[in-house]
Short mmCIF file of C-alpha atoms and ligand atoms in Angstrom, two decimals:
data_model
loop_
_atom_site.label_atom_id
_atom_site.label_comp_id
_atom_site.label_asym_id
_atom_site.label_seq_id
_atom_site.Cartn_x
_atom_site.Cartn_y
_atom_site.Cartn_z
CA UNK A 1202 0.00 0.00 0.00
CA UNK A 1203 1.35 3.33 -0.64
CA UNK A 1204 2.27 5.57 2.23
CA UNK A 1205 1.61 9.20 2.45
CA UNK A 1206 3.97 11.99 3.40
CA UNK A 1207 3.73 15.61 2.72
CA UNK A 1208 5.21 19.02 3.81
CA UNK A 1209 3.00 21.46 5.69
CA UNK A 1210 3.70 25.83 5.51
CA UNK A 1211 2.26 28.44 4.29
CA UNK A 1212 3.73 29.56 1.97
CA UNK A 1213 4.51 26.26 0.63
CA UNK A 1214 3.81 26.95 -3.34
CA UNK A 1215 7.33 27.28 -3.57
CA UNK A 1216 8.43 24.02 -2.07
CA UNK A 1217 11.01 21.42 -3.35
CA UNK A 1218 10.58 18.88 -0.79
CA UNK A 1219 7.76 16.86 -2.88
CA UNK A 1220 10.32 16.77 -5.96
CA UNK A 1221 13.24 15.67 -3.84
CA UNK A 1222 11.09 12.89 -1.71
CA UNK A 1223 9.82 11.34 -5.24
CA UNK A 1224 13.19 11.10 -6.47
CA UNK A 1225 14.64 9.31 -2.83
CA UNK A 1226 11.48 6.98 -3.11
CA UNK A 1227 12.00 6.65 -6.68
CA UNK A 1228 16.03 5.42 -6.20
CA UNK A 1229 15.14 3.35 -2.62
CA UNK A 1230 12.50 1.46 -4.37
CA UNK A 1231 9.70 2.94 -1.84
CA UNK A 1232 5.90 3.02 -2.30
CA UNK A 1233 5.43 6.23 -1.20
CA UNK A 1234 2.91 9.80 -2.22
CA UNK A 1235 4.54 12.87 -0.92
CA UNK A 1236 2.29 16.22 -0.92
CA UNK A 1237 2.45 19.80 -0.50
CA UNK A 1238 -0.10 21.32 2.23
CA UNK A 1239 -0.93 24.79 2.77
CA UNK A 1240 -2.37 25.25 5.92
CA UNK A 1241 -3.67 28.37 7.49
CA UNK A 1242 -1.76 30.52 10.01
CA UNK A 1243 -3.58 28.85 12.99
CA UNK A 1244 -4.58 25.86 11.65
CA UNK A 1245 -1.35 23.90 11.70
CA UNK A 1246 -2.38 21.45 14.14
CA UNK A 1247 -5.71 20.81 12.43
CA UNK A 1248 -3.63 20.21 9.22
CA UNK A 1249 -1.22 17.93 11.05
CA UNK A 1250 -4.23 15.80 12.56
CA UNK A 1251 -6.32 15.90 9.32
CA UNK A 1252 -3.59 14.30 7.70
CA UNK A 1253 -2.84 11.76 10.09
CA UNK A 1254 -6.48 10.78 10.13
CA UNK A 1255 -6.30 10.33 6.73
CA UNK A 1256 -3.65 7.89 6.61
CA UNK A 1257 -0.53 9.71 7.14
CA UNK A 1258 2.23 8.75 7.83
CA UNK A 1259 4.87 11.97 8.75
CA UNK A 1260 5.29 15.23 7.44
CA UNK A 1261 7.86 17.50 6.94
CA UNK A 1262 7.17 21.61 8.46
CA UNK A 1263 8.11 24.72 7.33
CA UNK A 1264 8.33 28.22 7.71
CA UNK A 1265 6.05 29.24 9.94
CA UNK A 1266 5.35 26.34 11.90
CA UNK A 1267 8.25 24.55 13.21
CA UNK A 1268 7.91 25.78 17.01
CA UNK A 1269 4.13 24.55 16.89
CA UNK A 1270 5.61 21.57 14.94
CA UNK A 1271 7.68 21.03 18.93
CA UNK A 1272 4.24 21.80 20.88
CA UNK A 1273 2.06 18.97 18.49
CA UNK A 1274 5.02 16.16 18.98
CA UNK A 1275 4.26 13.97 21.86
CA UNK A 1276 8.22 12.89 21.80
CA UNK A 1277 11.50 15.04 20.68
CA UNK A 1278 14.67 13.91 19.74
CA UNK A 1279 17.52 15.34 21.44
CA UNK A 1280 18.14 17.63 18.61
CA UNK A 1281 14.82 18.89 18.05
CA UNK A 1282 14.35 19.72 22.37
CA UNK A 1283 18.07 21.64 22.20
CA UNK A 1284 16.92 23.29 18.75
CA UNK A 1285 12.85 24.21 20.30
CA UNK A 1286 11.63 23.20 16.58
CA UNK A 1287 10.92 20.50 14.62
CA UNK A 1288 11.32 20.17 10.95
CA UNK A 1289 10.02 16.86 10.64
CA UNK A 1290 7.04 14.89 12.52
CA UNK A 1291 6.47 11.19 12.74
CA UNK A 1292 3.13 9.65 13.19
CA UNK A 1293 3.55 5.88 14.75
CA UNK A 1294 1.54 3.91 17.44
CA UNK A 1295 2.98 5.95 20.59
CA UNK A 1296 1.63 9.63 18.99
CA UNK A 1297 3.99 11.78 17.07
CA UNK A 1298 7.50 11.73 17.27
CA UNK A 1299 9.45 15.04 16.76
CA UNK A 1300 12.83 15.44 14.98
CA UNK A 1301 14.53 18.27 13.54
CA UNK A 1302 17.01 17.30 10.75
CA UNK A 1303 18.24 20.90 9.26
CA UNK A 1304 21.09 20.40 11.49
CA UNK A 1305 22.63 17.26 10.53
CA UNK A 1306 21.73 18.22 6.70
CA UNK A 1307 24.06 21.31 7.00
CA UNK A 1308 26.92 19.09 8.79
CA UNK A 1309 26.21 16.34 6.11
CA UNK A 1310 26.93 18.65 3.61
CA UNK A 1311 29.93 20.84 4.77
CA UNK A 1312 31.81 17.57 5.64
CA UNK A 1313 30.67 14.79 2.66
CA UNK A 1314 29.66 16.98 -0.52
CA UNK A 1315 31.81 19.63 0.63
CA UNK A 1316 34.97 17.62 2.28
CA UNK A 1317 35.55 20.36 4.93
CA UNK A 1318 36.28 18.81 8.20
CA UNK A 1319 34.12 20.92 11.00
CA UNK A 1320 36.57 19.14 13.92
CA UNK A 1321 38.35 21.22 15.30
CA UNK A 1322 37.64 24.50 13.17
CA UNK A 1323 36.84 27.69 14.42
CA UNK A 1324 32.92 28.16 13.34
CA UNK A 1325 30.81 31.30 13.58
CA UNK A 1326 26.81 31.29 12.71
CA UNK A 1327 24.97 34.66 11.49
CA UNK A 1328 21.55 34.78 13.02
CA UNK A 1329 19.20 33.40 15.60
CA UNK A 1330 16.29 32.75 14.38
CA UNK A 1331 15.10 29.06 13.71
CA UNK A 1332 17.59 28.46 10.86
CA UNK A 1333 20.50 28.83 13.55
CA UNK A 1334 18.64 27.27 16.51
CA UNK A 1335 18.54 23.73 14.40
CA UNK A 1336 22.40 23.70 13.95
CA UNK A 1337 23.67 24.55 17.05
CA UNK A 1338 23.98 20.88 18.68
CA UNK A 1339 24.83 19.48 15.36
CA UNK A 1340 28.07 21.78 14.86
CA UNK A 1341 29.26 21.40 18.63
CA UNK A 1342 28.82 17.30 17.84
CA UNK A 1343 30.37 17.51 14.96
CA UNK A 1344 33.27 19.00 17.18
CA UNK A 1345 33.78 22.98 16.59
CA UNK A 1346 36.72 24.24 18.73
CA UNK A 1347 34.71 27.26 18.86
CA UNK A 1348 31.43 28.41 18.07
CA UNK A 1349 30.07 32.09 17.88
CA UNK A 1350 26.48 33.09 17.21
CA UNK A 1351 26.43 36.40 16.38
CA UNK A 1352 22.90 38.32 15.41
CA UNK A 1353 21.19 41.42 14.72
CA UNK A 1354 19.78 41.61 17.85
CA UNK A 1355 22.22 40.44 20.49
CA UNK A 1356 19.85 39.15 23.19
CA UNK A 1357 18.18 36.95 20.76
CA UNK A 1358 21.87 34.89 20.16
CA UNK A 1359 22.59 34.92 23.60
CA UNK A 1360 18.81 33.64 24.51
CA UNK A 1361 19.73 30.66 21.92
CA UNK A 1362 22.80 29.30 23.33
CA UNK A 1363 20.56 29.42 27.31
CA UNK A 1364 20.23 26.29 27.27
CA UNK A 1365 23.54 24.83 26.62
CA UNK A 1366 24.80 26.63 29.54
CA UNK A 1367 28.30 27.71 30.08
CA UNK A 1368 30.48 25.84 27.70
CA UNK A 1369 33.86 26.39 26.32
CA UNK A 1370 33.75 28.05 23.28
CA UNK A 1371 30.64 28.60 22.89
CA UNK A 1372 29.50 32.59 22.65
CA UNK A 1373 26.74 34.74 21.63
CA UNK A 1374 26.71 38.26 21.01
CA UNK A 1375 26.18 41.03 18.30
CA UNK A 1376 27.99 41.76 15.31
CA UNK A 1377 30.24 44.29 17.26
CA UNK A 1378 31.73 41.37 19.18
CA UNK A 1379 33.25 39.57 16.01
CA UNK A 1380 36.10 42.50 16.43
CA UNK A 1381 39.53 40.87 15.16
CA UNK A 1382 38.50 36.89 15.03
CA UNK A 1383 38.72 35.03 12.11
CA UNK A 1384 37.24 31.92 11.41
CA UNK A 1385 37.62 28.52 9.47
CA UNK A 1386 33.81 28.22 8.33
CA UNK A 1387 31.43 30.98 8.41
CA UNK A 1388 27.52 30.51 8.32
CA UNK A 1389 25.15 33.13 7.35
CA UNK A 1390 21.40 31.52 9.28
CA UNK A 1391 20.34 34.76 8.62
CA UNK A 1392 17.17 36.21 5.81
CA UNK A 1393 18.89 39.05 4.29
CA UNK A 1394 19.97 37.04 1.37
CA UNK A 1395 16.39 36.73 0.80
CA UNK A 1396 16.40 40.42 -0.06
CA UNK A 1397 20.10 40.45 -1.06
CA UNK A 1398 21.15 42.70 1.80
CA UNK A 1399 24.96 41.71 3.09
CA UNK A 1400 25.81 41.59 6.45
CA UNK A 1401 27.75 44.40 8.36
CA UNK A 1402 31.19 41.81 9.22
CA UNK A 1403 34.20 43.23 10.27
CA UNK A 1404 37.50 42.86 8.46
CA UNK A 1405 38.99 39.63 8.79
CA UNK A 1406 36.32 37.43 9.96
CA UNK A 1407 37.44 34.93 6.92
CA UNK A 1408 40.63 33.05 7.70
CA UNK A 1409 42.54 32.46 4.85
CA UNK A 1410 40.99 28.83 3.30
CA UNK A 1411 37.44 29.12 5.06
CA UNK A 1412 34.27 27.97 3.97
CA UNK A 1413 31.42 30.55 3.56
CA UNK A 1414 28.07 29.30 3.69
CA UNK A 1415 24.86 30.85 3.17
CA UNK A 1416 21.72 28.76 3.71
CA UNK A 1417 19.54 30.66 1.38
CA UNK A 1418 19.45 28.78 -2.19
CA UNK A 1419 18.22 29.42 -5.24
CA UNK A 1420 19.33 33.01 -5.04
CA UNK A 1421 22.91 33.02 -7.12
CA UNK A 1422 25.77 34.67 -5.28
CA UNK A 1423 24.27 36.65 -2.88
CA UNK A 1424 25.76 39.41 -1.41
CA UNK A 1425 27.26 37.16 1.64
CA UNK A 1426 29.00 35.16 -0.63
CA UNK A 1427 30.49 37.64 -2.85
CA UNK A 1428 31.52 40.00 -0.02
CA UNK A 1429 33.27 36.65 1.60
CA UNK A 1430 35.13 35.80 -1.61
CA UNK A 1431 36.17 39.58 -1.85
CA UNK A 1432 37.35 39.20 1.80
CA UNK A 1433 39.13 35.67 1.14
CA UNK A 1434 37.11 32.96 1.70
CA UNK A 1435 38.32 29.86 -0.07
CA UNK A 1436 35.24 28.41 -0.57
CA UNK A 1437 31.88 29.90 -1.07
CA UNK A 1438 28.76 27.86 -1.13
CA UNK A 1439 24.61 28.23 -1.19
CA UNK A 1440 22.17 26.11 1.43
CA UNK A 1441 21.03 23.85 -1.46
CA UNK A 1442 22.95 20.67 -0.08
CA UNK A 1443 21.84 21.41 3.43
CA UNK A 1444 18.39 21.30 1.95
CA UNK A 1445 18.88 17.82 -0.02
CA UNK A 1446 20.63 16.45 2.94
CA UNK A 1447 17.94 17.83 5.37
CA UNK A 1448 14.70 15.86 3.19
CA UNK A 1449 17.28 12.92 3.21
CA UNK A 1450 17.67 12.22 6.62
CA UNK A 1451 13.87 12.78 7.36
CA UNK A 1452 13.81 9.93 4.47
CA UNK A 1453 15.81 7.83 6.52
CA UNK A 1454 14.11 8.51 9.81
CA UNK A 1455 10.85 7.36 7.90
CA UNK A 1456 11.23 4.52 6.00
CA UNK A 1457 14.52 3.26 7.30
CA UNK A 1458 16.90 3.83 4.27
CA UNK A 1459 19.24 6.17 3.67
CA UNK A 1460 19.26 7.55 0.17
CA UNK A 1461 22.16 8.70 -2.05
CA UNK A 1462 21.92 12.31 -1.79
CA UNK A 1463 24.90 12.93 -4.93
CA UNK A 1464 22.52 12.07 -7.76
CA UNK A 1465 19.60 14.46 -6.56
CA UNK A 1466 21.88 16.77 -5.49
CA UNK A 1467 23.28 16.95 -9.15
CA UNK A 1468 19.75 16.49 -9.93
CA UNK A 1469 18.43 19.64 -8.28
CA UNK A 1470 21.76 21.76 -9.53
CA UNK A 1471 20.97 20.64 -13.14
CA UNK A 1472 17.75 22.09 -12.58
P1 NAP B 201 13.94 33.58 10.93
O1 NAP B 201 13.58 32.68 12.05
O2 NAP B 201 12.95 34.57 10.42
O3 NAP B 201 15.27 34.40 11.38
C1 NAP B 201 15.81 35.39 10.57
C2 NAP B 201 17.18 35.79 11.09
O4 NAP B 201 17.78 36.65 10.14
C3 NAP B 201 17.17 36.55 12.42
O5 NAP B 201 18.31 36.20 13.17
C4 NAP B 201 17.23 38.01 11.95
O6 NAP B 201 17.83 38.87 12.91
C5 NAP B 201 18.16 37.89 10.78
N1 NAP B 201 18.04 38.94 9.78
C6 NAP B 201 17.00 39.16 8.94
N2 NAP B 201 17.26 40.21 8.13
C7 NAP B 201 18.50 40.66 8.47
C8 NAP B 201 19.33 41.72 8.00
N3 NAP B 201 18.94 42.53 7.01
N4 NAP B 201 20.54 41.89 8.59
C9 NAP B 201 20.95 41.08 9.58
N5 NAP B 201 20.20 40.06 10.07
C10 NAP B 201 18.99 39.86 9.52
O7 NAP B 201 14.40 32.75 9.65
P2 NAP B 201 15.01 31.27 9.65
O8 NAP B 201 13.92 30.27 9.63
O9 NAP B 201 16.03 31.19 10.72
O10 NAP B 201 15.69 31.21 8.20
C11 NAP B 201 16.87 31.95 7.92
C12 NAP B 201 17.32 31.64 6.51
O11 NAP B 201 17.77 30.28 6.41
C13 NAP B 201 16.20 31.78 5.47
O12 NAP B 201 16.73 32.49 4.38
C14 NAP B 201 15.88 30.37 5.05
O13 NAP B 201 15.52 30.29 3.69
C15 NAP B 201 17.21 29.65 5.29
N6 NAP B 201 17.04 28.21 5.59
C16 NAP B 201 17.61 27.31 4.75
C17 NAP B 201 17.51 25.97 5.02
C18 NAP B 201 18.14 24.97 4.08
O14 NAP B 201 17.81 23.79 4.16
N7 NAP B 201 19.04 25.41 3.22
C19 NAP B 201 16.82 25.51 6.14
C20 NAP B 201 16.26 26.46 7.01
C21 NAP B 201 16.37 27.82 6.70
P3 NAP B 201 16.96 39.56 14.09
O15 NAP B 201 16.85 38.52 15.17
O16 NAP B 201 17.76 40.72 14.50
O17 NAP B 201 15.62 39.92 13.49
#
């Protein structure tokens, strides 16, 4: 029998996760129908149940629903509970499960598609809104010497890192605090590259041979990414792998297999 899935925002029009779950189905041999639902501002939960009801089996959640995504789940991984937000919800026998996989897609995709080793490197995040809360645990696990969440509004990076407590190299702060550092791998988790606006960095915040990494996709060189190659950064690269890799493991934690993310990566590049 064939299983349902689907992805739940509003917007969602714009939505690649249907194309990129047909093609992991399609190459893992799995009976599966994965949907796009738009559900109304306060009517996620309704959606969620609705769904369920009907047969469903998970679904992934999007902008703006992944904190009532954490309130619906009835269990959390580890990474979704440190995060507060779930990307991806899993309806079994105990109630729905809540994970949050945008975390492990970015670290997927710096360290196999990318071959940049995050051990040991000096790592700073722009933003701290729910892009930056999902990577957090991810990057410390993945064993940043240091890690630096600088944001717009200070009190919202420091409010992110609360509940990790005091940890060694772990800071939050404003822009202002970047001052001299300089970093190995440098993460913009912020929107302006939505409305290609660039980021107010200081001078130096790219070591010589980092990795600059905007989440945004589908928007070219954005501002970020130019101003980092202008500034040195070896490597300059868009959020489209963390967005493959993301859908993948939310694949896996569904129906058990792990796709092959290089063939829809190339895929969704070719496209
Ligand atoms: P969000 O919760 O709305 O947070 C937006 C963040 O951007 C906040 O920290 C905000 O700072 C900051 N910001 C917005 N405009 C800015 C500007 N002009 N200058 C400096 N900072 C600015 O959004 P989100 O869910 O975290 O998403 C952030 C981005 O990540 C989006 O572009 C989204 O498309 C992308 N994303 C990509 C993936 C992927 O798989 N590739 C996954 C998730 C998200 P303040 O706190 O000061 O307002």
């Amino acid at each position: 029998m064939t299983d349902r899935y689907a992805v739940i925002g509003n917007p969602i029009a714009h939505s690649l996760s249907p194309r990129l779950h047909a093609e992991f189905a399609r190459q893992c041999g799995q009976d599966i129908r994965y949907e796009a639902i738009l559900a109304p501002a306060d009517g996620f939960a309704d959606a969620v149940q609705a769904f369920r009801r009907a047969g469903g089996k998970g679904v992934n959640v999007t902008v703006p629903f992944k904190v009532a995504a954490l309130e619906l789940a009835d269990r959390h991984s580890e990474r979704a509970r440190m995060a507060r937000a779930v990307n991806t919800l899993k309806f079994d026998d105990d109630g729905i499960f809540g994970d949050n996989t945008d975390g492990v897609g970015l670290v997927t995709d710096i360290r196999d598609r990318l071959g940049v080793d995050i051990d040991g490197r000096r790592v700073l995040v722009l933003g701290a809104g729910g892009a930056a809360r999902g990577v957090v645990l991810p990057l410390l696990e993945a064993g940043a010497s240091s890690l630096i969440i600088a944001n717009r509004t200070p009190e919202r990076a420091v409010e992110l890192i609360a509940p990790y407590g005091v940890r060694a190299g772990l800071h939050a702060g404003g822009f202002g605090m970047l001052g001299k550092h300089e970093f190995d791998i440098v993460i913009n988790a912020t929107s302006a590259s939505l409305s290609d606006q660039g980021l107010p960095l200081p001078s130096g915040v790219f070591a010589a041979g980092s990795l600059a990494y905007d989440m945004v996709y589908g928007k070219g060189t954005t501002r970020f990414l130019a101003d980092a190659s202008a500034q040195g950064a070896a490597l300059c690269c868009d959020g489209l792998g963390m967005l493959v890799a993301q859908a993948a493991e939310s694949f896996r934690l569904w129906r058990g297999v792990m796709p092959d993310i290089a063939p829809v990566m190339a895929m969704m590049q070719h496209a």
